[in-house]
XYZ file of N, CA and C in Angstrom:
288
model
N -17.199 -15.179 2.127
C -15.796 -15.223 1.793
C -15.095 -16.185 2.762
N -14.223 -17.001 2.242
C -13.526 -17.964 3.079
C -12.301 -17.324 3.741
N -11.773 -18.007 4.746
C -10.577 -17.538 5.434
C -9.404 -17.469 4.458
N -9.315 -18.428 3.576
C -8.230 -18.448 2.595
C -8.263 -17.203 1.713
N -9.435 -16.813 1.246
C -9.567 -15.627 0.401
C -9.185 -14.378 1.189
N -9.613 -14.291 2.440
C -9.242 -13.151 3.280
C -7.727 -13.090 3.496
N -7.107 -14.246 3.683
C -5.655 -14.276 3.857
C -4.939 -13.799 2.597
N -5.406 -14.210 1.442
C -4.795 -13.791 0.177
C -4.947 -12.283 -0.004
N -6.141 -11.752 0.263
C -6.355 -10.309 0.144
C -5.440 -9.549 1.097
N -5.349 -10.028 2.329
C -4.489 -9.365 3.316
C -3.020 -9.432 2.899
N -2.581 -10.571 2.382
C -1.178 -10.686 1.959
C -0.866 -9.769 0.776
N -1.775 -9.682 -0.186
C -1.536 -8.833 -1.353
C -1.513 -7.360 -0.942
N -2.454 -6.953 -0.087
C -2.461 -5.552 0.338
C -1.245 -5.234 1.202
N -0.808 -6.174 2.034
C 0.388 -5.941 2.838
C 1.625 -5.876 1.943
N 1.671 -6.682 0.914
C 2.790 -6.628 -0.024
C 2.858 -5.247 -0.687
N 1.702 -4.692 -1.051
C 1.680 -3.341 -1.613
C 2.271 -2.343 -0.637
N 1.901 -2.458 0.622
C 2.412 -1.549 1.642
C 3.917 -1.695 1.800
N 4.390 -2.927 1.858
C 5.814 -3.150 2.067
C 6.654 -2.823 0.841
N 6.088 -2.910 -0.331
C 6.804 -2.479 -1.528
C 6.809 -0.956 -1.652
N 5.736 -0.327 -1.184
C 5.628 1.126 -1.283
C 6.601 1.870 -0.410
N 7.016 1.267 0.695
C 7.925 1.965 1.616
C 9.362 2.023 1.109
N 10.044 0.905 0.946
C 11.464 1.012 0.598
C 11.743 1.160 -0.895
N 10.887 0.638 -1.736
C 11.202 0.590 -3.157
C 10.581 1.711 -3.979
N 9.492 2.300 -3.501
C 8.820 3.351 -4.264
C 8.749 4.668 -3.494
N 9.710 4.878 -2.595
C 9.846 6.143 -1.872
C 8.551 6.571 -1.175
N 7.982 5.646 -0.412
C 6.740 5.898 0.341
C 5.587 6.361 -0.537
N 5.399 5.696 -1.655
C 4.301 6.030 -2.568
C 2.977 5.922 -1.806
N 2.260 7.014 -1.723
C 1.066 7.108 -0.893
C -0.014 6.114 -1.296
N -0.212 5.907 -2.569
C -1.258 4.991 -3.030
C -0.989 3.575 -2.524
N 0.245 3.121 -2.671
C 0.579 1.769 -2.213
C 0.478 1.665 -0.701
N 0.906 2.700 0.013
C 0.833 2.679 1.471
C -0.630 2.639 1.941
N -1.512 3.370 1.256
C -2.933 3.369 1.629
C -3.590 2.025 1.339
N -3.259 1.426 0.218
C -3.786 0.095 -0.097
C -3.353 -0.896 0.974
N -2.126 -0.778 1.419
C -1.596 -1.699 2.414
C -2.253 -1.598 3.768
N -2.876 -0.481 4.058
C -3.515 -0.305 5.365
C -4.747 -1.184 5.531
N -5.248 -1.754 4.461
C -6.394 -2.671 4.572
C -6.000 -4.017 5.164
N -4.720 -4.327 5.173
C -4.273 -5.626 5.663
C -4.511 -5.780 7.165
N -4.256 -4.734 7.940
C -4.350 -4.867 9.392
C -5.742 -5.269 9.869
N -6.831 -4.609 9.441
C -8.144 -5.041 9.929
C -8.483 -6.480 9.550
N -8.024 -6.905 8.389
C -8.291 -8.286 7.974
C -7.529 -9.255 8.868
N -6.242 -8.987 9.098
C -5.465 -9.855 9.985
C -6.019 -9.834 11.405
N -6.452 -8.681 11.883
C -7.022 -8.595 13.225
C -8.285 -9.450 13.330
N -9.104 -9.405 12.307
C -10.305 -10.247 12.284
C -9.931 -11.723 12.316
N -8.943 -12.118 11.536
C -8.536 -13.524 11.491
C -7.951 -13.980 12.824
N -7.185 -13.121 13.481
C -6.634 -13.472 14.792
C -7.764 -13.616 15.818
N -8.723 -12.698 15.788
C -9.848 -12.772 16.720
C -10.687 -14.025 16.485
N -10.911 -14.363 15.242
C -11.667 -15.580 14.932
C -10.917 -16.829 15.372
N -9.618 -16.852 15.166
C -8.825 -18.005 15.609
C -8.910 -18.141 17.122
N -8.794 -17.022 17.837
C -8.889 -17.066 19.297
C -10.261 -17.562 19.727
N -11.301 -17.109 19.056
C -12.660 -17.528 19.418
C -12.827 -19.039 19.297
N -12.157 -19.636 18.338
C -12.299 -21.072 18.114
C -11.425 -21.928 19.025
N -10.318 -21.384 19.540
C -9.406 -22.216 20.328
C -9.252 -21.760 21.766
N -10.045 -20.785 22.226
C -9.863 -20.240 23.569
C -10.107 -21.255 24.686
N -10.871 -22.291 24.445
C -11.167 -23.283 25.476
C -10.181 -24.440 25.509
N -9.176 -24.402 24.645
C -8.172 -25.459 24.599
C -6.801 -24.832 24.896
N -6.348 -24.880 26.162
C -5.112 -24.195 26.545
C -3.881 -24.638 25.750
N -3.796 -25.916 25.410
C -2.632 -26.394 24.663
C -2.590 -25.777 23.269
N -3.705 -25.798 22.569
C -3.754 -25.190 21.230
C -3.527 -23.692 21.296
N -4.066 -23.049 22.340
C -3.906 -21.602 22.479
C -2.446 -21.226 22.699
N -1.752 -21.962 23.568
C -0.341 -21.643 23.812
C 0.507 -21.918 22.574
N 0.200 -22.969 21.837
C 0.910 -23.258 20.590
C 0.678 -22.149 19.568
N -0.565 -21.709 19.476
C -0.931 -20.650 18.536
C -0.213 -19.353 18.892
N -0.222 -18.975 20.154
C 0.445 -17.742 20.582
C 1.956 -17.849 20.431
N 2.509 -19.027 20.652
C 3.938 -19.238 20.430
C 4.307 -19.046 18.971
N 3.450 -19.496 18.088
C 3.676 -19.294 16.654
C 3.684 -17.814 16.292
N 2.768 -17.052 16.898
C 2.756 -15.603 16.671
C 4.048 -14.961 17.168
N 4.547 -15.410 18.312
C 5.786 -14.847 18.867
C 6.977 -15.121 17.942
N 7.079 -16.345 17.451
C 8.166 -16.694 16.530
C 8.054 -15.867 15.246
N 6.849 -15.741 14.722
C 6.635 -14.953 13.513
C 7.007 -13.485 13.740
N 6.700 -12.952 14.917
C 7.032 -11.557 15.221
C 8.542 -11.336 15.216
N 9.294 -12.256 15.802
C 10.751 -12.115 15.845
C 11.339 -12.209 14.437
N 10.894 -13.174 13.670
C 11.394 -13.335 12.300
C 11.044 -12.107 11.457
N 9.827 -11.609 11.604
C 9.401 -10.434 10.840
C 10.202 -9.200 11.227
N 10.512 -9.059 12.506
C 11.279 -7.901 12.962
C 12.684 -7.903 12.371
N 13.287 -9.057 12.287
C 14.622 -9.162 11.692
C 14.584 -8.723 10.227
N 13.610 -9.218 9.491
C 13.467 -8.830 8.086
C 13.188 -7.346 7.929
N 12.343 -6.811 8.797
C 12.012 -5.384 8.737
C 13.249 -4.535 8.988
N 14.020 -4.874 10.012
C 15.223 -4.108 10.333
C 16.244 -4.168 9.201
N 16.413 -5.332 8.608
C 17.353 -5.450 7.494
C 16.899 -4.633 6.287
N 15.601 -4.604 6.029
C 15.080 -3.867 4.879
C 15.128 -2.361 5.106
N 14.713 -1.907 6.271
C 14.637 -0.474 6.533
C 15.983 0.137 6.894
N 16.816 -0.581 7.667
C 18.084 -0.007 8.159
C 19.301 -0.605 7.477
N 19.175 -1.811 6.994
C 20.322 -2.500 6.421
C 21.234 -3.099 7.464
N 20.785 -3.119 8.721
C 21.608 -3.651 9.804
C 20.723 -4.211 10.906
N 21.335 -4.975 11.791
C 20.612 -5.509 12.944
C 21.134 -4.924 14.260
N 21.821 -3.789 14.215
C 22.380 -3.223 15.437
C 21.275 -2.691 16.343
N 21.522 -2.698 17.650
C 20.516 -2.297 18.621
C 20.193 -0.815 18.500
N 21.189 0.033 18.260
C 20.918 1.470 18.149
C 20.033 1.779 16.935
N 20.283 1.127 15.833
C 19.449 1.324 14.647
C 18.079 0.690 14.820
N 18.023 -0.364 15.627
C 16.762 -1.058 15.883
C 15.738 -0.094 16.479
N 16.149 0.717 17.441
C 15.212 1.620 18.092
C 14.821 2.797 17.187
N 15.669 3.178 16.266
C 15.370 4.272 15.348
C 14.387 3.858 14.262
N 14.375 2.575 13.913
C 13.593 2.133 12.765
C 12.183 1.674 13.120
N 11.798 1.757 14.366
C 10.473 1.293 14.759
C 9.415 2.277 14.324
N 8.200 1.774 14.128
C 7.099 2.641 13.721
C 6.798 3.634 14.831
N 6.626 4.873 14.468
C 6.333 5.922 15.461
C 4.910 6.422 15.296
């Protein structure tokens, strides 16, 4: 299986998870399907690190991209789950 196919599978399963939470009242089937995304993404991150660990410039660029993606994703998550970006709601909406 290619990296592209793994990325597509991970994106589709994550979409199921994210649709199951706010739009289908935490539908268990969709949430369970979505849990397959994390191991796939973890594998892809580990493989990327294995290939670029000896090149500090590429590694810092790669990690910087992850940081930017994390901030953008957090904003979207807070807006979807809470409907606001306030700091007090931010701490309530985190995964427990």
